PDB file of C-alpha atoms in Angstrom:
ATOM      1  CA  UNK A  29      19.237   4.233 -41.351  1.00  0.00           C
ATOM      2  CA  UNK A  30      19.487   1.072 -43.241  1.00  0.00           C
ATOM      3  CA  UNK A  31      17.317  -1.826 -42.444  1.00  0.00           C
ATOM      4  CA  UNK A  32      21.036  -3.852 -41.764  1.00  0.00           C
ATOM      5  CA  UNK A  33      21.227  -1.058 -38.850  1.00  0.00           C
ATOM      6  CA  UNK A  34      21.009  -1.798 -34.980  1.00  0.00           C
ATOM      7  CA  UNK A  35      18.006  -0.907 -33.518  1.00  0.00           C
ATOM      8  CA  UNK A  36      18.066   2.481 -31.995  1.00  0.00           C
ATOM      9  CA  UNK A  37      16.341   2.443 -28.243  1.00  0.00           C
ATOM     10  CA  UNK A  38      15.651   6.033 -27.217  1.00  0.00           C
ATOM     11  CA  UNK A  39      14.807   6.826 -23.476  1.00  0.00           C
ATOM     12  CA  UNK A  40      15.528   8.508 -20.322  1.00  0.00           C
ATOM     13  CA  UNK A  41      18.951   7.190 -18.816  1.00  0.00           C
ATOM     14  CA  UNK A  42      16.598   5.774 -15.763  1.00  0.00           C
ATOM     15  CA  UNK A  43      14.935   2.124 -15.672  1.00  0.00           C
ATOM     16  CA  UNK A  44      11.350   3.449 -15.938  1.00  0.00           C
ATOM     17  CA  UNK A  45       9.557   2.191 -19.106  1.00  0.00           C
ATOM     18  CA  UNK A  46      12.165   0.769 -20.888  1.00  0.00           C
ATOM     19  CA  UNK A  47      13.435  -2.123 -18.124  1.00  0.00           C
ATOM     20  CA  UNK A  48      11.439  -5.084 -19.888  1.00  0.00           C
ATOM     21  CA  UNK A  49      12.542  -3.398 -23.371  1.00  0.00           C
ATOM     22  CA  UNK A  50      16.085  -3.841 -22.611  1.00  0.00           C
ATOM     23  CA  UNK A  51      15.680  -7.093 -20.922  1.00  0.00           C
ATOM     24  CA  UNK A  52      13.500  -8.376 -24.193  1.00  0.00           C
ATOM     25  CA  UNK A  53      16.095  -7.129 -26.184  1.00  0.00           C
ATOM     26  CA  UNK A  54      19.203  -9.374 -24.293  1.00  0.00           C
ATOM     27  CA  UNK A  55      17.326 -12.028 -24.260  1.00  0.00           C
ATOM     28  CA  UNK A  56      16.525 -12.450 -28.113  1.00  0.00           C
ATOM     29  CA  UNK A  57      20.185 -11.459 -28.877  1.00  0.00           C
ATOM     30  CA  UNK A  58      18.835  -8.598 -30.800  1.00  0.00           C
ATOM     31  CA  UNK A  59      21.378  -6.084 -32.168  1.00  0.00           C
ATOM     32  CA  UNK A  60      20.625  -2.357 -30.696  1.00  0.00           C
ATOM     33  CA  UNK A  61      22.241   0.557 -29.211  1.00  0.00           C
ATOM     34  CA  UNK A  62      20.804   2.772 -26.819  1.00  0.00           C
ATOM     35  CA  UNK A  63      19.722   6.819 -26.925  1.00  0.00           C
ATOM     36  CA  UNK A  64      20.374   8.003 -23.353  1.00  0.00           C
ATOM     37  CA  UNK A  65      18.816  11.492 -22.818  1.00  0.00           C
ATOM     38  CA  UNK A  66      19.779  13.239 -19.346  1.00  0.00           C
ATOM     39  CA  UNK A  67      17.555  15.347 -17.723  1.00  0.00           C
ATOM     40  CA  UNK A  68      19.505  18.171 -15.597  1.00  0.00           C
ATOM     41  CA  UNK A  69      19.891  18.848 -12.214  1.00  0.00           C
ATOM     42  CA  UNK A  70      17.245  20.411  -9.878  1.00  0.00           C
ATOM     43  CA  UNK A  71      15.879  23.388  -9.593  1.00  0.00           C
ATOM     44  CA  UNK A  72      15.921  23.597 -13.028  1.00  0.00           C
ATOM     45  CA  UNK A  73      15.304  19.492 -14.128  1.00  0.00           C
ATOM     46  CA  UNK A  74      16.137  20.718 -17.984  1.00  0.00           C
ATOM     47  CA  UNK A  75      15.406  18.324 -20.469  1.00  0.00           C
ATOM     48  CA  UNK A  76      16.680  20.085 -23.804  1.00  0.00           C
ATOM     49  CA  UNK A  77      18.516  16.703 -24.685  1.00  0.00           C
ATOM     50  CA  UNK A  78      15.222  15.533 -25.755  1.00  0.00           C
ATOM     51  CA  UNK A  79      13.283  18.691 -26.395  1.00  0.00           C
ATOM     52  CA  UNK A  80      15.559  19.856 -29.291  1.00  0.00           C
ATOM     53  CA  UNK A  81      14.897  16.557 -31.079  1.00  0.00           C
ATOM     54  CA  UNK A  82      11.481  15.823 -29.715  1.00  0.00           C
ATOM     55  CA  UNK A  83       9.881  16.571 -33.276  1.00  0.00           C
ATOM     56  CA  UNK A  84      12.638  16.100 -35.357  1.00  0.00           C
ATOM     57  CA  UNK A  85      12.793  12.273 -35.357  1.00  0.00           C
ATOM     58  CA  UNK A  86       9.992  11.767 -37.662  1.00  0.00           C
ATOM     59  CA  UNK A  87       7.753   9.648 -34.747  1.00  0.00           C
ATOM     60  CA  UNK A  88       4.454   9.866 -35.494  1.00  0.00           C
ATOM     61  CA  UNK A  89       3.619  10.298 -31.819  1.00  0.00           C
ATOM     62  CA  UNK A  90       6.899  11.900 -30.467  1.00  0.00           C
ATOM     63  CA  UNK A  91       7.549  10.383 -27.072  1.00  0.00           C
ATOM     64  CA  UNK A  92      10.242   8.145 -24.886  1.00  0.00           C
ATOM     65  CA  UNK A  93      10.487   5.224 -25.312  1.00  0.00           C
ATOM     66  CA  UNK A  94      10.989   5.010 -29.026  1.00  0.00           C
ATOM     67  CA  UNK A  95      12.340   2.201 -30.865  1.00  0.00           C
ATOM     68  CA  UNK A  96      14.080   2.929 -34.523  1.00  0.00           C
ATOM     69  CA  UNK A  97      14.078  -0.187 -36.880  1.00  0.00           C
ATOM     70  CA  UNK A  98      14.958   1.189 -40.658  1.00  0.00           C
ATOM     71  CA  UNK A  99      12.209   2.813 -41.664  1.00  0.00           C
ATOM     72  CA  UNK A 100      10.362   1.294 -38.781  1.00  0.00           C
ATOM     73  CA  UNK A 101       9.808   4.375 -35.837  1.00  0.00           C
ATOM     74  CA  UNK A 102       7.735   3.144 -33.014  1.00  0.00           C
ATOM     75  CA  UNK A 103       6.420   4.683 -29.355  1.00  0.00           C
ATOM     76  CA  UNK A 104       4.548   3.388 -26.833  1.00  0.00           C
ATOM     77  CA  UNK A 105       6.329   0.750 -24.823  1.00  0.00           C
ATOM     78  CA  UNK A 106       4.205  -2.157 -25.104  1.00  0.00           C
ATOM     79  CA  UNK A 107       3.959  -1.278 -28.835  1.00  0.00           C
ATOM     80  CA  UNK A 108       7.629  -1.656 -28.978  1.00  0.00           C
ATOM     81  CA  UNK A 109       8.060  -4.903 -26.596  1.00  0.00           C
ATOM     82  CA  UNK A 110       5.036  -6.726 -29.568  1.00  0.00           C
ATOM     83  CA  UNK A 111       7.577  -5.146 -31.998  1.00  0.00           C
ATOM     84  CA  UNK A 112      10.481  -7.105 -30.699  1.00  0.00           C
ATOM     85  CA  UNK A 113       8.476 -10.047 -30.108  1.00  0.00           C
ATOM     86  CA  UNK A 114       6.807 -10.564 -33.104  1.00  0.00           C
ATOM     87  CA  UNK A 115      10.035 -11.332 -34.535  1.00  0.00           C
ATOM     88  CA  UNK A 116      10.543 -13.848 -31.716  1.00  0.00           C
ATOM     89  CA  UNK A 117       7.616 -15.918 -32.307  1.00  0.00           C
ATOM     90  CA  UNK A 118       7.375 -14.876 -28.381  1.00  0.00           C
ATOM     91  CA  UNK A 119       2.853 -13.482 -28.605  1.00  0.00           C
ATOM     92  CA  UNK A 120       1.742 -16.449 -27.902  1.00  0.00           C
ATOM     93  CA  UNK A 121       0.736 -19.519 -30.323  1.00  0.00           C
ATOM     94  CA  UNK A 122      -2.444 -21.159 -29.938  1.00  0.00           C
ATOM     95  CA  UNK A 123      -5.766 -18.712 -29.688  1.00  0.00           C
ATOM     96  CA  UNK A 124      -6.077 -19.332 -25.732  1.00  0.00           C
ATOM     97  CA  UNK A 125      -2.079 -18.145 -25.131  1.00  0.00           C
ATOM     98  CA  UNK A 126      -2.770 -15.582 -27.643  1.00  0.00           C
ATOM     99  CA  UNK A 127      -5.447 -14.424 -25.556  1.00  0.00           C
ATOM    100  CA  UNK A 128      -3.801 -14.491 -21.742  1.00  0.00           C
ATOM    101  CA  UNK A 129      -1.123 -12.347 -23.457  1.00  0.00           C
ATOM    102  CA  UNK A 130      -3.308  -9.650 -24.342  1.00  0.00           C
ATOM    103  CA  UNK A 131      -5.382  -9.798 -20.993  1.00  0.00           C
ATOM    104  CA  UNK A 132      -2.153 -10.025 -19.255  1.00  0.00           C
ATOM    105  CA  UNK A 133      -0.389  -7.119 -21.337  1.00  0.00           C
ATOM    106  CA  UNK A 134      -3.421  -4.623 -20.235  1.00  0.00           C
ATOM    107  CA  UNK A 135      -4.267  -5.785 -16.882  1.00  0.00           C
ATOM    108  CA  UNK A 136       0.039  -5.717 -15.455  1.00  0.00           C
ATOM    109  CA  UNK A 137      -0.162  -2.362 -16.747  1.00  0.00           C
ATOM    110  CA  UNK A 138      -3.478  -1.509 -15.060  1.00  0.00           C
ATOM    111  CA  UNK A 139      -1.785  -2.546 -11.824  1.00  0.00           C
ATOM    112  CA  UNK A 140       1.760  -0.455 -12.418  1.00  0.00           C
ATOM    113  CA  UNK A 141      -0.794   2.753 -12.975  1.00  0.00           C
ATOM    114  CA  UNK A 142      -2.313   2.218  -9.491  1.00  0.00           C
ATOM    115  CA  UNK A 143       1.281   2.880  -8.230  1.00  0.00           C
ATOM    116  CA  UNK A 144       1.742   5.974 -10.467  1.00  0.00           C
ATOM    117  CA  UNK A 145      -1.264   7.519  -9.671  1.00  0.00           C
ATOM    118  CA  UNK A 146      -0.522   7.241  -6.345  1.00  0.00           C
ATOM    119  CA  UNK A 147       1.849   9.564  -7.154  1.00  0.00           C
ATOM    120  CA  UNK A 148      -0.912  12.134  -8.354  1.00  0.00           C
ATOM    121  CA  UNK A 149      -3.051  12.311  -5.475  1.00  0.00           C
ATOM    122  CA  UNK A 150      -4.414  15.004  -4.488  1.00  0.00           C
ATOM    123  CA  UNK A 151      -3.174  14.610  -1.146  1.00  0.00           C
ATOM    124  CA  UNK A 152      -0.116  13.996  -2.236  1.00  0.00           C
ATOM    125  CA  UNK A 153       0.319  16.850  -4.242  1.00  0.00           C
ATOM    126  CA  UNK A 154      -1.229  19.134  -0.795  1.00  0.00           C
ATOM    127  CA  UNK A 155       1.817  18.239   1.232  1.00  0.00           C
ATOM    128  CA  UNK A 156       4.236  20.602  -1.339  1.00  0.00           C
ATOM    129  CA  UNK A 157       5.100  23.973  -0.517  1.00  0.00           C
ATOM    130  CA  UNK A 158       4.047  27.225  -2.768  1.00  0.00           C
ATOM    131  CA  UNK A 159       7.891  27.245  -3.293  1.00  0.00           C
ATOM    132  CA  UNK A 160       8.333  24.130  -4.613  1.00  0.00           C
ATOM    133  CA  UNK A 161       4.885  24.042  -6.734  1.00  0.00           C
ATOM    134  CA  UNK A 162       6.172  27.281  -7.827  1.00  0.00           C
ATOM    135  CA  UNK A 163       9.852  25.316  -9.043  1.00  0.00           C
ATOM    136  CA  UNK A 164       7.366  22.282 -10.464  1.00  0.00           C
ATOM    137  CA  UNK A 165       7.582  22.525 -14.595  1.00  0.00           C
ATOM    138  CA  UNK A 166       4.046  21.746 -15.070  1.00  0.00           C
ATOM    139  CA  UNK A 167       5.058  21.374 -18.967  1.00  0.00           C
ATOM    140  CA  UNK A 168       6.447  17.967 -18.353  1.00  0.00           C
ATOM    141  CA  UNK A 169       2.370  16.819 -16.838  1.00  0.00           C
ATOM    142  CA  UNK A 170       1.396  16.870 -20.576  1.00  0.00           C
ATOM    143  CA  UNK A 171       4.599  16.120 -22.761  1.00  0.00           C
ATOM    144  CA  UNK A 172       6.459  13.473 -20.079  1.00  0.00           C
ATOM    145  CA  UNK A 173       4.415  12.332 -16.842  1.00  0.00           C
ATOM    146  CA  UNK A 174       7.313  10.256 -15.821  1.00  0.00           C
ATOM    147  CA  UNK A 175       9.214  13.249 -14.888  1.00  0.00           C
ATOM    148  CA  UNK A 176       6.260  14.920 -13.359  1.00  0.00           C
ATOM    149  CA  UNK A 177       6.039  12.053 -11.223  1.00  0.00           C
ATOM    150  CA  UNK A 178       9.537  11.495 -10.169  1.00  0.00           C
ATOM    151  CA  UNK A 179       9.932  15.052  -9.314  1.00  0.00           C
ATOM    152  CA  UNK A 180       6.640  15.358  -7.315  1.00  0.00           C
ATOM    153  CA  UNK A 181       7.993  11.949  -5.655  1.00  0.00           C
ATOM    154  CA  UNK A 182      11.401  13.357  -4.722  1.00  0.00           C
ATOM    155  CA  UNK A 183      10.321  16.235  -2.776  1.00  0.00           C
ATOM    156  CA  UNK A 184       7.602  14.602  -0.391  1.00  0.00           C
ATOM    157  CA  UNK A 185       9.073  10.779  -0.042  1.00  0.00           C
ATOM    158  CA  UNK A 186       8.927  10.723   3.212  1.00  0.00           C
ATOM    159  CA  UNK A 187       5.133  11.979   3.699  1.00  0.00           C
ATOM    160  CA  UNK A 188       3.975  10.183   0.661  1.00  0.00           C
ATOM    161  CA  UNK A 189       5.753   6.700   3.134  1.00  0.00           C
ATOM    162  CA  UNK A 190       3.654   7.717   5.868  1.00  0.00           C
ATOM    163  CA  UNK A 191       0.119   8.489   4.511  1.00  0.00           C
ATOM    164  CA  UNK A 192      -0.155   6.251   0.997  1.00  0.00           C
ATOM    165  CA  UNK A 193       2.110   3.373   1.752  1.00  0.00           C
ATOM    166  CA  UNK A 194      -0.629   1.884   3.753  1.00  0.00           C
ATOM    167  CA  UNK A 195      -2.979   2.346   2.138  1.00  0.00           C
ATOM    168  CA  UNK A 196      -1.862   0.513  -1.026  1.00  0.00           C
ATOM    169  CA  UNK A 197      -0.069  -2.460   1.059  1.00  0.00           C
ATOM    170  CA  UNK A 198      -3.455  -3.021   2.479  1.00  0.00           C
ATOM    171  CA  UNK A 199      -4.668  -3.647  -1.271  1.00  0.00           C
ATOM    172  CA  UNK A 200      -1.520  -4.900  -2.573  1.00  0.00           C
ATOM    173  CA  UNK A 201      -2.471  -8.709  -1.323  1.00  0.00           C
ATOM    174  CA  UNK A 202      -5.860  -8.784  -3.139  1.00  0.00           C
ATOM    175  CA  UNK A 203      -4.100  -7.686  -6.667  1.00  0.00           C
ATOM    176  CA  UNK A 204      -1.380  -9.806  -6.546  1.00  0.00           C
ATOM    177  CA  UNK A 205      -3.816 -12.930  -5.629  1.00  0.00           C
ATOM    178  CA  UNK A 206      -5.443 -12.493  -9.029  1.00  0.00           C
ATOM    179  CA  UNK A 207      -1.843 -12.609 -10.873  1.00  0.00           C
ATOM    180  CA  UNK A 208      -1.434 -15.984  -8.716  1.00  0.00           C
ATOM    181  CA  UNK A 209      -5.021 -17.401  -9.340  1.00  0.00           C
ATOM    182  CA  UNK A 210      -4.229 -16.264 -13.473  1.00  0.00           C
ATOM    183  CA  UNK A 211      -0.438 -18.534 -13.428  1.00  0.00           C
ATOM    184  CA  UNK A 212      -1.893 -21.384 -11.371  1.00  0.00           C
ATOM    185  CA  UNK A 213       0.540 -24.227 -12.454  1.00  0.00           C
ATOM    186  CA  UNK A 214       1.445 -22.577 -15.489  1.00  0.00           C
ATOM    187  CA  UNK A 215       5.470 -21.674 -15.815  1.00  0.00           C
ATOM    188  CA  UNK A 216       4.822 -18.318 -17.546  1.00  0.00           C
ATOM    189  CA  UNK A 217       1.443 -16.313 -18.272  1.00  0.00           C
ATOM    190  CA  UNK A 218       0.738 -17.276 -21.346  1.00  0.00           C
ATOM    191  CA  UNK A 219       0.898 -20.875 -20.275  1.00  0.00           C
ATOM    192  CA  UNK A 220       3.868 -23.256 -20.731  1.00  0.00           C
ATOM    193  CA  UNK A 221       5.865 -20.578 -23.456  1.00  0.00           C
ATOM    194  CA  UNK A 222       7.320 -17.402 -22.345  1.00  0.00           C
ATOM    195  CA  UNK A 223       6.006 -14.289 -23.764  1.00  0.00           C
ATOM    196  CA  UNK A 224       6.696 -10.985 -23.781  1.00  0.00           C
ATOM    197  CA  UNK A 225       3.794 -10.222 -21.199  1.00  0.00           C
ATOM    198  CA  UNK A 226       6.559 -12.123 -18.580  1.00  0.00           C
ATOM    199  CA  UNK A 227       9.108  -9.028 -19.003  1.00  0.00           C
ATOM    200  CA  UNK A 228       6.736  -6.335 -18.399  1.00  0.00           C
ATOM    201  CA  UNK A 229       4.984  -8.987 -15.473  1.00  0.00           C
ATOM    202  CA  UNK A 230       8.604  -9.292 -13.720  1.00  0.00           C
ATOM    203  CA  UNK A 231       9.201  -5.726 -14.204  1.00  0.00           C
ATOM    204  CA  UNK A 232       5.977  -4.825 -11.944  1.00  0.00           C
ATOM    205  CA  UNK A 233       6.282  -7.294 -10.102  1.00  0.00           C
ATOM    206  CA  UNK A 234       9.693  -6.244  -8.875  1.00  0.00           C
ATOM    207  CA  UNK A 235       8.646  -2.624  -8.402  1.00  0.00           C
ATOM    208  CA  UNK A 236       6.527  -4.055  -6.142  1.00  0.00           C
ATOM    209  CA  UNK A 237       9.010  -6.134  -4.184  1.00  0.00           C
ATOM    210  CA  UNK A 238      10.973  -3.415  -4.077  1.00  0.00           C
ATOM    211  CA  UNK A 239       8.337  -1.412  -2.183  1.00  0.00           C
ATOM    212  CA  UNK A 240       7.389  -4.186   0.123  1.00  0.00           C
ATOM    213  CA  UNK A 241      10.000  -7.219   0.229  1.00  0.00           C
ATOM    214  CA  UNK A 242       7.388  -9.807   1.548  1.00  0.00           C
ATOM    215  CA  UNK A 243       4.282  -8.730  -0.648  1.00  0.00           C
ATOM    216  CA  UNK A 244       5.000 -11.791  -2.780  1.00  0.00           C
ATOM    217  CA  UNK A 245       5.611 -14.483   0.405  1.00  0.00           C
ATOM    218  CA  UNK A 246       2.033 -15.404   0.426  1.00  0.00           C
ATOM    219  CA  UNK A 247       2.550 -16.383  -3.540  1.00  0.00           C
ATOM    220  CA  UNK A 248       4.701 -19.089  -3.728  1.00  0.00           C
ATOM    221  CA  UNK A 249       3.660 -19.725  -7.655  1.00  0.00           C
ATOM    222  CA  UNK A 250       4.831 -15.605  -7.597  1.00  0.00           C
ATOM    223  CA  UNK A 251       7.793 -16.205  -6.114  1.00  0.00           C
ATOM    224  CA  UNK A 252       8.422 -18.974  -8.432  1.00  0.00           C
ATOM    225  CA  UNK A 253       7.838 -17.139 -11.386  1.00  0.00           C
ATOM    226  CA  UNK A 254      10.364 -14.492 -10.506  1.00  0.00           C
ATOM    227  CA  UNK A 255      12.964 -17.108  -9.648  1.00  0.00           C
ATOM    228  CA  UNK A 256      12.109 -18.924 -13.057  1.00  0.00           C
ATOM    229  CA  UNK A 257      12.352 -15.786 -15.028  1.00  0.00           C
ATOM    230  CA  UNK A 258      15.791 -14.664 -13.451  1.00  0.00           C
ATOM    231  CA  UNK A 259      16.859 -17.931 -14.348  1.00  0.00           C
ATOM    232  CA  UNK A 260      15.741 -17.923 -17.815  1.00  0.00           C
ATOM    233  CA  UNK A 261      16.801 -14.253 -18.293  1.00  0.00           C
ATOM    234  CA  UNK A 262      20.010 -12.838 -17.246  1.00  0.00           C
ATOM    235  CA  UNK A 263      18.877  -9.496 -15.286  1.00  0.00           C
ATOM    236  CA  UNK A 264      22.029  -9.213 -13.369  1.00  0.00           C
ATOM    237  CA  UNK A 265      23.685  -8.333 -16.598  1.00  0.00           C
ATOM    238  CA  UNK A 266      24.954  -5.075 -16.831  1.00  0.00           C
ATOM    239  CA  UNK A 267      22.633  -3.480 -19.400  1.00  0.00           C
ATOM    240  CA  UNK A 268      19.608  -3.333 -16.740  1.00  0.00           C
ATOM    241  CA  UNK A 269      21.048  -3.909 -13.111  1.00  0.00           C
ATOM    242  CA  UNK A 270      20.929  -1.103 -10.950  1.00  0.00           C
ATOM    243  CA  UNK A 271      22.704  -0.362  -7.741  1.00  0.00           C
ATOM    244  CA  UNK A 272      20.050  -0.038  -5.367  1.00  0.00           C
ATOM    245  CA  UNK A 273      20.886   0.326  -1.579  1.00  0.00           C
ATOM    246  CA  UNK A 274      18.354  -1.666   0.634  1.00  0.00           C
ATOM    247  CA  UNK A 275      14.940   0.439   1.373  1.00  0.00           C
ATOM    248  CA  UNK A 276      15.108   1.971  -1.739  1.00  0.00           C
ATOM    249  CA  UNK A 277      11.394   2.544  -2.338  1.00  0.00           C
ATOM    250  CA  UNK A 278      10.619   1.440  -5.951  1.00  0.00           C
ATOM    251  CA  UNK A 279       9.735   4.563  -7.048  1.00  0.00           C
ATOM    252  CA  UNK A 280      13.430   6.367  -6.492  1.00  0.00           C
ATOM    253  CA  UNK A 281      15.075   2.979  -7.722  1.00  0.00           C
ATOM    254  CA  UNK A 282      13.217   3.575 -11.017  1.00  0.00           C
ATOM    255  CA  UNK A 283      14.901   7.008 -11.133  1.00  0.00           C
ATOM    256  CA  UNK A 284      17.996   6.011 -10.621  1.00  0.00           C
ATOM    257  CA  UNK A 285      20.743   6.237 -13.767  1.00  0.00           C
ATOM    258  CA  UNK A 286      21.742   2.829 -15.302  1.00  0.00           C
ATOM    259  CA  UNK A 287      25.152   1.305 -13.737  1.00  0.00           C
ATOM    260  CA  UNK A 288      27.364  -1.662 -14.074  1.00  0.00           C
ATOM    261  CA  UNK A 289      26.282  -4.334 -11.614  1.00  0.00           C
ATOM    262  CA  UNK A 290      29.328  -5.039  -9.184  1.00  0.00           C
ATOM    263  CA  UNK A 291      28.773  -8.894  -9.292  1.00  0.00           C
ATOM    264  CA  UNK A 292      28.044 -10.192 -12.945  1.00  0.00           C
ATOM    265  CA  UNK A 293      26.776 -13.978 -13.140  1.00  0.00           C
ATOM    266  CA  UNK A 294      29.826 -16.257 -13.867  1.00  0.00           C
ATOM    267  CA  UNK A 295      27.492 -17.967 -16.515  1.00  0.00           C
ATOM    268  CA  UNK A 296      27.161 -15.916 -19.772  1.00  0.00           C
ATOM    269  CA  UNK A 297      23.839 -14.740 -20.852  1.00  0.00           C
ATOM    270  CA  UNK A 298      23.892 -16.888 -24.295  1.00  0.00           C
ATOM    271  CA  UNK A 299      24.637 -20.154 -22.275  1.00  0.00           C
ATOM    272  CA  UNK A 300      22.287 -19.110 -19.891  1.00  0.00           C
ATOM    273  CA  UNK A 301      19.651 -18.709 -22.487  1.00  0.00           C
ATOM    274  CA  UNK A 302      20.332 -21.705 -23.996  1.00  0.00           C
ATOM    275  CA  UNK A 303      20.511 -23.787 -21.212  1.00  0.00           C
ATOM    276  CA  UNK A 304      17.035 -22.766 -20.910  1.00  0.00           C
ATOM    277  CA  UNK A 305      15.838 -23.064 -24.061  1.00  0.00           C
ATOM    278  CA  UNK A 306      16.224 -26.823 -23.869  1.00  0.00           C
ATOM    279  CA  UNK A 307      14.700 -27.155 -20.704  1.00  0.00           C
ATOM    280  CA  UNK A 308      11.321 -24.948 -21.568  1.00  0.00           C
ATOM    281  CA  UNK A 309      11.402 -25.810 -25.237  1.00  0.00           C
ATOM    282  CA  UNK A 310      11.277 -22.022 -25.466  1.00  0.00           C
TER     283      UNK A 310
END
């Protein structure tokens, strides 16, 4: 690959890790295409369209997502999002911005584990059948938790509603009031320049509106954000928009393949973006 070459974005054909990637990626105009690998139907959930390359893409850490640039071959996803945005000028300038990105960048993620692991409990995991623990490729727990997790979701949605919902709404408000106390009057986390810690914070954050549609009412410098950053950003644009149908817990929407939004915003993205670049300086 030549270092005039696209980026190459490799990842599941679900939103999952790579959402604030591919919204990062709009949004600085950067020139990419996108490795979709399809994992099969159940009972069977095979994933050879990434195991047969797995190792053969010369990643030091072979995982999804991976980002190709030239010679450049990076995993982890908020290893790739710095990627992208140290090209951007978009980590932060001063040493106190530089600083709320990086607490920001490890504490949003923090937060989006507490839903995962939810996921994982042991009580959780009780409520499947021998049969279906006997159907559960334990392989993927090691080489690609996401899958684990989506599978393990799929089969006891309804039970995991009824026992863990409430318990994690009942925390849900006390989390979310440290991400308000942390914006204050600030436009964007880092202060008053958006950063790449936004696009992974509206990502989250959206998960979580997804589960519960009024967890962010209580938050109106939340709510603002999220109205400031779909502003700013086009996400009804095709490349990250999915269908969802109301009640869609956050957790199936994530699994759900990439589609064409039926209603694209009449404004396009690049006079979008610049309309806000001159109003944020950004």
């Amino acid at each position: 690959m030549s270092s005039t070459s696209s980026m190459v974005l490799g990842y599941w054909d679900i939103r999952g890790l790579a959402h604030a990637i591919r919204l990062l990626l709009e949004f600085t105009d950067t020139s990419y295409e996108e490795k979709r690998y399809i994992c099969g139907e159940a009972p069977d959930y095979d994933r050879s369209q990434w195991l047969d390359v797995k190792f053969k893409l010369d990643l030091d850490f072979p995982n999804l997502p991976y980002l190709m640039d030239g010679n450049n071959k990076i995993t982890q996803s908020n290893a790739i999002l710095r990627y992208i945005a140290r090209k951007h000028n978009m980590c932060g300038d001063t040493e106190e911005e530089k600083i709320r990105v990086d607490i920001m960048e490890n504490q949003i993620m923090d937060f989006r584990m507490q839903l995962i692991r939810l996921c994982y409990n042991s009580d959780h995991v009780s409520f499947l059948s021998r049969h279906q623990l006997s159907k559960f490729p334990f392989y993927c727990c090691s080489h690609q938790p996401n899958l684990c997790w989506w599978w393990l979701f799929s089969l006891s949605f309804p039970l995991f509603q009824e026992k863990m919902k409430p318990q994690y709404l009942e925390q849900l408000p006390g989390q979310l009031k440290l991400f308000s106390l942390f914006l204050g009057k600030y436009s964007w986390f880092a202060g008053e320049k958006l950063t790449f810690v936004d696009f992974l914070t509206y990502d989250v954050l959206d998960q979580n509106r997804m589960f519960e549609p009024k967890c962010l009412d209580e938050f109106p410098n939340l709510k603002a954000f999220m109205c400031r950053f779909e502003f700013s950003v086009d996400t009804t644009s095709l490349y990250v928009v999915l269908r969802v149908e109301p009640g869609l817990h956050t957790c199936q929407a994530n699994a759900l393949p990439l589609e064409p939004h039926p209603q694209l915003l009449k404004t396009s993205f690049k006079e979008t973006k610049l309309r806000v670049t001159d109003s944020y300086g950004n």
